[in-house]
Coordinates of C-alpha atoms and ligand atoms in Angstrom, one line a residue:
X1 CA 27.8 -57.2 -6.4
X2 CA 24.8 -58.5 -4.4
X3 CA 24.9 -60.5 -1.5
X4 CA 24.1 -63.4 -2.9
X5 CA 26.3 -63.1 -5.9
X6 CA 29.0 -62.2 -3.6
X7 CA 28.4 -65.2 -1.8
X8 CA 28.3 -67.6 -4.5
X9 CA 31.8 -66.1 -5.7
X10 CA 33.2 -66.9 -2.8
X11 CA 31.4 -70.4 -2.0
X12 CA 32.7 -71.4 -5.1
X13 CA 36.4 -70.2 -4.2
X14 CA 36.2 -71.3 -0.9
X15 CA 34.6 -75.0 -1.8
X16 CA 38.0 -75.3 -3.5
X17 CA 40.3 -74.7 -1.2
X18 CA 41.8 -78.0 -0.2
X19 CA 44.0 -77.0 2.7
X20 CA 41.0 -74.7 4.2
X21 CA 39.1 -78.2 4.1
X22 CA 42.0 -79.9 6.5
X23 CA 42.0 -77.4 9.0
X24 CA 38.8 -77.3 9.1
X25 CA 38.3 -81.3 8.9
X26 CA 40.5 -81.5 11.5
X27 CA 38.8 -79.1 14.4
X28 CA 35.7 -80.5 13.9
X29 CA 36.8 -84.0 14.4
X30 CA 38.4 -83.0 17.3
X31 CA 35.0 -81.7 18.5
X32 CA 33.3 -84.9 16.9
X33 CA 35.3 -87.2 19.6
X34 CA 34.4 -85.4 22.5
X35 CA 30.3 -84.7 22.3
X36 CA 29.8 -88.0 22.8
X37 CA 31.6 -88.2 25.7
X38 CA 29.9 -84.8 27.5
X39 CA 26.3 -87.0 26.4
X40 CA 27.2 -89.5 28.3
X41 CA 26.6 -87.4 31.5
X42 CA 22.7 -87.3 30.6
X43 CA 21.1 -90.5 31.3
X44 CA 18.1 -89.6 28.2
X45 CA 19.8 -86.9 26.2
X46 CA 16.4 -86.6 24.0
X47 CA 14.6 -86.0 26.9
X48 CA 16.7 -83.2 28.2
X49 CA 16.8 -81.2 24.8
X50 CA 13.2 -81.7 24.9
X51 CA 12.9 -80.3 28.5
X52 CA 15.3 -77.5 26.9
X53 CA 12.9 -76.6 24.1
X54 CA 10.1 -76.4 26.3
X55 CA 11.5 -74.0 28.5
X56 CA 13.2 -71.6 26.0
X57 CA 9.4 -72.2 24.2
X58 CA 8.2 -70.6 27.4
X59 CA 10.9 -68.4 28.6
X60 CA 9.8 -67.0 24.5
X61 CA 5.7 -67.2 24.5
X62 CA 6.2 -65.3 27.5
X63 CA 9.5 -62.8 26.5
X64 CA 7.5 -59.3 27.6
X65 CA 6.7 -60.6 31.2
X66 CA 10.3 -62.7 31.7
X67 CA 12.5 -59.2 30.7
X68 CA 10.2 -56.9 32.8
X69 CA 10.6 -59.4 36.0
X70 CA 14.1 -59.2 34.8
X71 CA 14.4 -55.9 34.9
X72 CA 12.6 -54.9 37.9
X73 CA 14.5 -57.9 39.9
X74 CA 18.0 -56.5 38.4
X75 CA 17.5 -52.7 39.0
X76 CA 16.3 -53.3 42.6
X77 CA 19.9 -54.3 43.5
X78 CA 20.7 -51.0 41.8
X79 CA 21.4 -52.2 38.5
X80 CA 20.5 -50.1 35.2
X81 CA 18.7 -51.6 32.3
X82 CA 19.0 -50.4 29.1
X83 CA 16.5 -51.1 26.0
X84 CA 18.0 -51.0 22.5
X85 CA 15.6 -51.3 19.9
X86 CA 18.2 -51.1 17.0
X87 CA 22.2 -51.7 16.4
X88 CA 22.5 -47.8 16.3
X89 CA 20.7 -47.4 19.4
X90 CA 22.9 -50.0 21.1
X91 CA 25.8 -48.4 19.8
X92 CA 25.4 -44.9 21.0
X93 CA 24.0 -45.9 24.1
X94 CA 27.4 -47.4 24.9
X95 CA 29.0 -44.7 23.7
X96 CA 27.4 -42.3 26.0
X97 CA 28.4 -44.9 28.9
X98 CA 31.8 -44.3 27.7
X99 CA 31.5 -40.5 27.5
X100 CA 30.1 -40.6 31.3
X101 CA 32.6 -42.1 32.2
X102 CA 35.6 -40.7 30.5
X103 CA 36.6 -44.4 28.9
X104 CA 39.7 -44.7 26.5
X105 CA 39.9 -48.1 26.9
X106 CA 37.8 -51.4 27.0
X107 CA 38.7 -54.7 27.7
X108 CA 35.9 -57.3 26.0
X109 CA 35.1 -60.9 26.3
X110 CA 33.9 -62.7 23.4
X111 CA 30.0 -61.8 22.5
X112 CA 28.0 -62.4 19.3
X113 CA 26.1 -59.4 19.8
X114 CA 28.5 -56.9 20.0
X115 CA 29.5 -58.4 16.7
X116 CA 26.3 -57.9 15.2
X117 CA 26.2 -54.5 16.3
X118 CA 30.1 -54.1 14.8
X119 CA 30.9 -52.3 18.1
X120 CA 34.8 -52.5 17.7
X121 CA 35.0 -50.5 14.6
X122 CA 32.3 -48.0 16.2
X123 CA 34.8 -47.4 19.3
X124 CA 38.0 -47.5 17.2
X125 CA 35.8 -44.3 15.2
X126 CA 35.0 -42.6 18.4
X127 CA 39.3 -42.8 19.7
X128 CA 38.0 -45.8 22.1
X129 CA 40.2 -48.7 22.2
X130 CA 38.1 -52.0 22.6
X131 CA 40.4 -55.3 22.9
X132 CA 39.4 -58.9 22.8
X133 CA 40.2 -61.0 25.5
X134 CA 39.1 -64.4 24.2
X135 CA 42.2 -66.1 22.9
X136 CA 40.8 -66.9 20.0
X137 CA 38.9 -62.9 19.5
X138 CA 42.2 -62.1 19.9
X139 CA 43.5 -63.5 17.6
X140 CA 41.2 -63.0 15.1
X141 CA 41.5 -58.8 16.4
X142 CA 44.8 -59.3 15.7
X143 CA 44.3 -60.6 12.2
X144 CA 41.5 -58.1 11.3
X145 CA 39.0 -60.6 10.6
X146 CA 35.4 -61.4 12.4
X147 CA 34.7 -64.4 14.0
X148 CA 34.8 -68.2 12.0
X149 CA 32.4 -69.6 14.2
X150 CA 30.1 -68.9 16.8
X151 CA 32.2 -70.9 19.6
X152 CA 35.2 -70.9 18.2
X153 CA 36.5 -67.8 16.2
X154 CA 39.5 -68.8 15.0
X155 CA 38.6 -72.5 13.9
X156 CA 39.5 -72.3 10.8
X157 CA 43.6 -71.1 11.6
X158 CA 46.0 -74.0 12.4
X159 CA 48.7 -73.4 15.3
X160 CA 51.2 -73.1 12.8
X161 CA 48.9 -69.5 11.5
X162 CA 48.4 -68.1 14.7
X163 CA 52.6 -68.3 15.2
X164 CA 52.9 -66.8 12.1
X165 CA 50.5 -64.1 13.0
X166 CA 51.5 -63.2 16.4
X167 CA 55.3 -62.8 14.7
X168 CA 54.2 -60.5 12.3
X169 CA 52.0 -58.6 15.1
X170 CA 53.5 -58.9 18.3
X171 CA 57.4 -59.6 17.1
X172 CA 57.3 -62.9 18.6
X173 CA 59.4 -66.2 17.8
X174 CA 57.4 -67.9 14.5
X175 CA 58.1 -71.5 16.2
X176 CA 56.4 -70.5 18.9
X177 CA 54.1 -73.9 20.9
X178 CA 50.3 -73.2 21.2
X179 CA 51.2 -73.2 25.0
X180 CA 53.7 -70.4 24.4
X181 CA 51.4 -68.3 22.4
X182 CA 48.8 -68.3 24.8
X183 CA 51.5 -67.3 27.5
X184 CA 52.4 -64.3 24.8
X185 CA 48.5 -62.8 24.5
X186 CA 48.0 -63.6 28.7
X187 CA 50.9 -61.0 29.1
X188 CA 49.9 -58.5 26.8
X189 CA 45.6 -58.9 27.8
X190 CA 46.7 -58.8 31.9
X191 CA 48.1 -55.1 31.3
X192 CA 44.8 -54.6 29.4
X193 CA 42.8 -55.1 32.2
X194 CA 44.3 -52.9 34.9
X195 CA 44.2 -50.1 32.2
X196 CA 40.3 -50.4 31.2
X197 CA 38.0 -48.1 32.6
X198 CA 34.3 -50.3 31.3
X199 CA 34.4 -53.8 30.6
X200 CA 32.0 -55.5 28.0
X201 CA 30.6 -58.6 27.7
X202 CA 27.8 -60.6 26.7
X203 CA 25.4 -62.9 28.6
X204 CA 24.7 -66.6 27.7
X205 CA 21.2 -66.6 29.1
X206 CA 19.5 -63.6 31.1
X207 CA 17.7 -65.2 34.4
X208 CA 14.6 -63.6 35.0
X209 CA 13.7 -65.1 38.2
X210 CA 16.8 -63.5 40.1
X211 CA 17.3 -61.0 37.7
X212 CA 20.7 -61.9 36.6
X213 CA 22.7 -62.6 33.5
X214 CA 24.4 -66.2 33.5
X215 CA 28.0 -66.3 31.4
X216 CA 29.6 -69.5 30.7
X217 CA 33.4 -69.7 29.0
X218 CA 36.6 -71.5 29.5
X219 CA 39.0 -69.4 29.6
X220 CA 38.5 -66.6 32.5
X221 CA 38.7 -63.8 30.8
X222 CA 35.0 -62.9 31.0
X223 CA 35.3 -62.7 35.0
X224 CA 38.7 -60.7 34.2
X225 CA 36.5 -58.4 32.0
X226 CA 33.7 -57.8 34.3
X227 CA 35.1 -57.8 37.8
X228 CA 38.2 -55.8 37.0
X229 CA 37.2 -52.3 35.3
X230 CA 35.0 -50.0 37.3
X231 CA 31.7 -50.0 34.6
X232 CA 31.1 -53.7 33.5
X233 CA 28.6 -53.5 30.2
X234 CA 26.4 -56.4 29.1
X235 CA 25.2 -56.5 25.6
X236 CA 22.6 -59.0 25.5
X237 CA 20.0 -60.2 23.1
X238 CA 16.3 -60.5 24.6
X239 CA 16.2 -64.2 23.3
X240 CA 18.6 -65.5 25.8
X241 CA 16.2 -65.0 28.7
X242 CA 15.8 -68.7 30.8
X243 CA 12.6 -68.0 33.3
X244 CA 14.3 -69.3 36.0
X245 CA 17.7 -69.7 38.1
X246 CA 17.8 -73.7 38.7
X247 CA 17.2 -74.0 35.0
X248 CA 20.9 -73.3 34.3
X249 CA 21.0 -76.9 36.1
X250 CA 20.0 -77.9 32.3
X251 CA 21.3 -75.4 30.6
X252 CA 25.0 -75.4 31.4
X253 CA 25.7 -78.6 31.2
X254 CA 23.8 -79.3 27.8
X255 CA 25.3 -76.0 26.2
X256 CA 28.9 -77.1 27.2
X257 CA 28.5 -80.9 25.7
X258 CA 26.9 -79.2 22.6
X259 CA 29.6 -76.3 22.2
X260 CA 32.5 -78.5 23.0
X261 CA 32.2 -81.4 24.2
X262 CA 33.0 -81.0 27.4
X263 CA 30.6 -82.2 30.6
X264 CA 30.3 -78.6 32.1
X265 CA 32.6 -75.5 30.9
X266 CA 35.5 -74.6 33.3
X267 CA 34.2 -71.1 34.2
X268 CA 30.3 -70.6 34.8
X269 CA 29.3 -66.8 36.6
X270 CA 26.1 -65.8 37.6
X271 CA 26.4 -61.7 38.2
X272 CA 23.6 -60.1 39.5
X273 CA 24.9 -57.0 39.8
X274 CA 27.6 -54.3 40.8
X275 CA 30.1 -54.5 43.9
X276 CA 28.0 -54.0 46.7
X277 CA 29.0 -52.4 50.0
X278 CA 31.6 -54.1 52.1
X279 CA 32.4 -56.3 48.8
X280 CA 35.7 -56.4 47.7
X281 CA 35.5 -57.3 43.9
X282 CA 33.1 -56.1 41.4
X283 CA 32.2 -53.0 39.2
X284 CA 31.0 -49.5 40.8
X285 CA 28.2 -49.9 38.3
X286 CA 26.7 -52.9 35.9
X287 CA 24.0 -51.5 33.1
X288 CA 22.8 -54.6 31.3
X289 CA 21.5 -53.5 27.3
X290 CA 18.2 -55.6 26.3
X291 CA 19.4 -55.8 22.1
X292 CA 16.5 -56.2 20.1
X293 CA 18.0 -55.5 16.9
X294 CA 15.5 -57.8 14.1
X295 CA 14.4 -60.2 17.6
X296 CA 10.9 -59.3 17.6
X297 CA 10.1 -59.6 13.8
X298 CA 11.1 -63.0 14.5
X299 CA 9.1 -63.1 17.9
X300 CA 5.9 -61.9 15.7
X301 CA 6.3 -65.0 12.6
X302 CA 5.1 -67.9 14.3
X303 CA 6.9 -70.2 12.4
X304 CA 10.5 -68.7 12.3
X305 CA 9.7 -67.6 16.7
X306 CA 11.0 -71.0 17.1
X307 CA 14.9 -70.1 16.4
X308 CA 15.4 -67.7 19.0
X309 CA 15.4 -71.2 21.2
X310 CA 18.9 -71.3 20.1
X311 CA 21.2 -70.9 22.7
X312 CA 24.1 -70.9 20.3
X313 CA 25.9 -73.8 20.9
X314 CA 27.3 -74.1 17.2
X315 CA 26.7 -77.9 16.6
X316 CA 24.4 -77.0 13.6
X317 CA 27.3 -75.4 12.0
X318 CA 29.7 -78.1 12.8
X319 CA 27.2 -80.7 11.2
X320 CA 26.2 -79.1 8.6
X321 CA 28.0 -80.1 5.1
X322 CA 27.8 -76.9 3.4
X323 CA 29.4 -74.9 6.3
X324 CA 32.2 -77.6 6.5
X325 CA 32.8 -76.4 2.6
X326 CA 32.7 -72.8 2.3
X327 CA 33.2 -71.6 5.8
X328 CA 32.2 -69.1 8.1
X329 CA 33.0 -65.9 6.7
X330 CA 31.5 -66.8 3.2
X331 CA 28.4 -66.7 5.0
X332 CA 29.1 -62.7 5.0
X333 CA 26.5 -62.4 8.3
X334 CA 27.2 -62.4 12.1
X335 CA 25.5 -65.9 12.5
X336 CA 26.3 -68.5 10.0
X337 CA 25.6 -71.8 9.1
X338 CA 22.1 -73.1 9.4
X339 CA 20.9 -71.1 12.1
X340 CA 22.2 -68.3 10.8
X341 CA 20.7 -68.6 7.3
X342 CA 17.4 -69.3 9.5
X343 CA 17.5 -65.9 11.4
X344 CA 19.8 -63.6 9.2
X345 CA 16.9 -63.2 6.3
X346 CA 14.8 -61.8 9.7
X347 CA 17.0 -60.5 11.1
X348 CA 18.0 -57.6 8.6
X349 CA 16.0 -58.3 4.9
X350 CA 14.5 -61.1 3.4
X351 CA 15.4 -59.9 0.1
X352 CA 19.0 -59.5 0.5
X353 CA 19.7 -62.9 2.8
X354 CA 17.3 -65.3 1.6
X355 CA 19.7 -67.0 -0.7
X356 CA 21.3 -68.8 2.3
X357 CA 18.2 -70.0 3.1
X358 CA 18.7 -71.8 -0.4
X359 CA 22.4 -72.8 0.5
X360 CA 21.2 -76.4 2.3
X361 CA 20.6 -80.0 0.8
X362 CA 18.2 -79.7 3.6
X363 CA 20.0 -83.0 4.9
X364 CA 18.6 -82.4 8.3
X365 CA 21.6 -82.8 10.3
X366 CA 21.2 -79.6 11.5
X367 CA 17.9 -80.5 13.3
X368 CA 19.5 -83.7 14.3
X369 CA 22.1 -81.9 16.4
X370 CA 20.1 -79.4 17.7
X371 CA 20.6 -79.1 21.4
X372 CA 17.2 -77.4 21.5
X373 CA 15.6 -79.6 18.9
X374 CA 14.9 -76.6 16.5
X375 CA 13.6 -78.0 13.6
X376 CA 16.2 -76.1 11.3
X377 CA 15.7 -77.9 7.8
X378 CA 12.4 -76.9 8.1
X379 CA 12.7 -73.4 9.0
X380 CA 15.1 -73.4 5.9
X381 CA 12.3 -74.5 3.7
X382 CA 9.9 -72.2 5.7
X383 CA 11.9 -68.8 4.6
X384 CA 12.1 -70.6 1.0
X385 CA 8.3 -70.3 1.5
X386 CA 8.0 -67.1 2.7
X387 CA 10.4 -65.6 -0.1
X388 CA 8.2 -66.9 -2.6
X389 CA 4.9 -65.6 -0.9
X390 CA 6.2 -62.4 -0.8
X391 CA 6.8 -62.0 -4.5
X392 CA 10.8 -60.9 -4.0
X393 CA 12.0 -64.4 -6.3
X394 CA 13.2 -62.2 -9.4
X395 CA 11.3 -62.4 -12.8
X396 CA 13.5 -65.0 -14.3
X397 CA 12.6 -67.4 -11.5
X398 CA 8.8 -67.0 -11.6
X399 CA 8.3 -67.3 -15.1
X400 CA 10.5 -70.6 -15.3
X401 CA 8.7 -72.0 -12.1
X402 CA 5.4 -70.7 -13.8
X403 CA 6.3 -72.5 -17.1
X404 CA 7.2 -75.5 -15.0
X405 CA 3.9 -75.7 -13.4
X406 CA 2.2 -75.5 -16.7
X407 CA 4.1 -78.4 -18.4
X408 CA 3.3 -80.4 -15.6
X409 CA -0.2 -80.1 -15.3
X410 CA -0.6 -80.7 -18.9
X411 CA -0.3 -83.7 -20.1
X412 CA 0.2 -83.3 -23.3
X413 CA 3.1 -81.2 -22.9
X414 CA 4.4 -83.5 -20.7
X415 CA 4.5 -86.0 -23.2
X416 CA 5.7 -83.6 -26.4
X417 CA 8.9 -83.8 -27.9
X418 CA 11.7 -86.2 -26.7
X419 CA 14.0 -86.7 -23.6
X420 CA 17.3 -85.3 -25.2
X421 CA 14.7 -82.1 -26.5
X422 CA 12.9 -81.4 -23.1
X423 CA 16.6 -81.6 -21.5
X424 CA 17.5 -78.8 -23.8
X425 CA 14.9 -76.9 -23.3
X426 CA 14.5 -77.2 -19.3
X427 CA 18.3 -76.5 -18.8
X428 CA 18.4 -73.6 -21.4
X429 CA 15.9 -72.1 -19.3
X430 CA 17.3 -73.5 -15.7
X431 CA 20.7 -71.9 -16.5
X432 CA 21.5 -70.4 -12.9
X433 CA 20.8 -74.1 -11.4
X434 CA 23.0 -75.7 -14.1
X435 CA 25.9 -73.3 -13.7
X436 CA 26.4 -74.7 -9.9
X437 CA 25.3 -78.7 -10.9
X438 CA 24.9 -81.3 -13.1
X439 CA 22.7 -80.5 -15.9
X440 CA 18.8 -82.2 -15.4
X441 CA 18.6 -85.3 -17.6
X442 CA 14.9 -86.6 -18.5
X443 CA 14.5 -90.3 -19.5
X444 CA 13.6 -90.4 -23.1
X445 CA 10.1 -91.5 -22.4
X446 CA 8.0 -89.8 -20.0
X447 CA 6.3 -92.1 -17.4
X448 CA 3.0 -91.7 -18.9
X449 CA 4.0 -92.7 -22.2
X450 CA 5.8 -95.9 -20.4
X451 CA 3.1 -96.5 -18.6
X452 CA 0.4 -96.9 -21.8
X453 CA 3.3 -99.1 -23.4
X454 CA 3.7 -101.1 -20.7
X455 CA -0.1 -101.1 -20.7
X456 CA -0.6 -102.3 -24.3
X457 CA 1.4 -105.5 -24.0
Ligands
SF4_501 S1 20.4 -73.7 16.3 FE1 20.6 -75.4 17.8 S2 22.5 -76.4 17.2 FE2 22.5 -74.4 16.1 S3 23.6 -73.0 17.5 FE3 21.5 -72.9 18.1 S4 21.1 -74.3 19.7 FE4 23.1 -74.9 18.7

């Protein structure tokens, strides 16, 4: 099965699914209550998305430059830098950390890119335990399933799952409060720490300027993962670079009303290296991996360059209808929702992804909600564009457009035969958009032929 027809198998089970819809529902009107409060912090919120966008436009019309100052700012402390043009490269570059440094065991806070790179199941291979330490990782580790959501893995699991599941896993009480639960996996993730030889984690935004990487989360475990093993990893895409420190100033705040709502996010870390003499927390050593992974094809299309803005807040995904339907995982990508049918199709092949560039109304609320105003409605119709231009639509589709384009340039075509036959016809040939909607109904006149009645009275 292809990807797309695996996808449309599964939107169409998933569109179904009632109680999927509730949970669901109900997270994101939990999130829908609080963004407005976490706005109200801005006095002009346009204005400071704006400022936002400019700068990541910047911080990305100048990417080569802001790593290198990056680099040479970060290594000067002593840091190493490590450049990983591929998944595989990133992959086996970590694994050689790991080999160097005889690591059995890796304590991880949550990071996109390490799931784009499916480095879990690449340690587990290799006799390397990696565990999650975000709650909700966890407990989607513990259910064997990727991430929902960008921000918030396990958003689609009520409390009432993730009691069931930690029974089944852990032996713990089913009736078990969220509170409790979260007591259970703290237990369990402290003896993690002290065990791990290399912690992993990602980077919200690298900070050229100071060469450091910036990491923003709520619950701790991040720090836990960094400061506490001896090696502390970052896997980072090169997109997240911000030129300068005091941008964080904008950046914090405005990802942590757009993520969740809140005014700034409980835990914010700026590490610009390992522990340094006479320090008494920290890593021996920090190596920081530059992922490029797909990045630069996007970095060389001038119309697409403008999603690796995204600081990956995940309001386009909670705005956007069809994700509310199907679902994360439906998506079968790292990144879903709008931005990830935007960058996925780049990202690995046009050919294989570009249906989801197809799965929008193209409502615009994506755009609307952008925290870096990324005009993602449009970038959905640009890849539509771009799919076309390339000639990878298959040979059903061109010859219907083709047909299409001919009926409607010729007028007398246009006006042969009635409404009920040209309905017929057009959804006999149209079967693959009739199978998902209403059948196309044309008026029984055509507007030309209305027009010369209207004409002749
Ligand atoms: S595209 Fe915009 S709204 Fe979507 S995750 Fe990125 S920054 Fe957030």
């Amino acid at each position: 099965m292809s990807n797309s027809e695996s996808f449309l198998a599964k939107s169409t089970i998933k569109a179904a699914d009632l109680e999927h819809r509730r949970k669901i529902n109900f997270n994101i009107d939990k999130y829908n209550a609080v963004v407005p409060k976490g706005k109200e912090q801005f006095s002009d919120i346009h204005l400071a998305r704006e400022r936002a966008k400019n700068l990541k436009w910047r911080a990305i019309e100048t990417l080569d430059q802001q790593l290198e100052e990056f680099e040479l700012q970060f290594t000067r402390r002593g840091g190493r830098v490590i450049w990983a043009e591929t998944a595989e490269e990133a992959r086996e570059q970590i694994l050689a950390i790991c080999k160097e440094k005889s690591c059995k065991r890796i304590v991880k806070s949550k990071s996109m890119a390490t799931e784009e790179i499916h480095l879990n199941d690449f340690l587990q291979e290799n006799d390397i335990e990696s565990v999650e330490t975000d709650l909700g990782e966890y407990i989607q580790q513990l259910d064997d399933e990727p991430p929902y959501h960008i921000v918030t893995p396990a958003m689609h699991k009520s409390k009432e799952d993730v009691a069931r599941l930690f029974a089944e896993k852990l032996g713990t009480d089913p009736k078990l409060t969220p509170a409790q639960l979260t007591q259970v996996a703290r237990v369990v993730l402290r003896e993690k720490y002290v065990q791990a030889e290399i912690g992993i984690t990602g980077a919200n935004f690298i900070i050229s300027d100071i060469g450091a990487i910036a990491v923003t989360e709520n619950e701790g475990n991040a720090r836990l993962s960094s400061a506490w093993p001896k090696t502390h990893i970052v896997l980072v895409g090169i997109e997240k670079v911000i030129p300068s420190f005091t941008d964080l100033g904008l950046f914090w705040p405005l990802l942590a009303t757009y993520g969740t709502g809140q005014q700034i996010t409980v835990y914010n870390t700026v590490i610009t290296g390992g522990r340094k003499e006479g320090e008494v927390d920290g890593p021996d050593e920090m190596i920081v991996i530059l992922l490029d992974n797909g990045r630069t094809n996007i970095l060389a299309n001038e119309k697409a360059r403008e999603s690796l803005y995204c600081i990956r807040c995940g309001a386009c995904l909670n705005a956007c209808p069809v994700y509310k339907n199907i679902g994360g995982h439906t998506y079968g990508t790292t990144y879903s929702g709008p931005i990830g049918s935007v960058i996925t199709p780049h990202l690995r092949d046009m050919g294989d992804w570009k249906h989801l560039s197809y799965a929008s109304s193209l409502c615009g609320n994506c755009t609307e909600v952008c925290a870096v105003k990324i005009n993602l409605h449009e970038l959905l119709l640009e890849n539509r564009h771009e799919a076309v231009e390339s000639g990878i639509s298959t040979l059903s589709e061109k010859l219907a457009w083709k047909l299409w384009k001919t009926a409607s340039l010729n007028r007398r075509m246009m006006n042969m035969g009635n409404g009920a036959l040209k309905s017929r016809v057009v959804n006999s040939l149209f079967k693959s958009w009739s199978r998902h909607r209403a059948e196309l109904q044309f008026p029984r006149k055509s507007f030309n032929e209305m027009w010369k009645e209207d004409k002749e009275k």
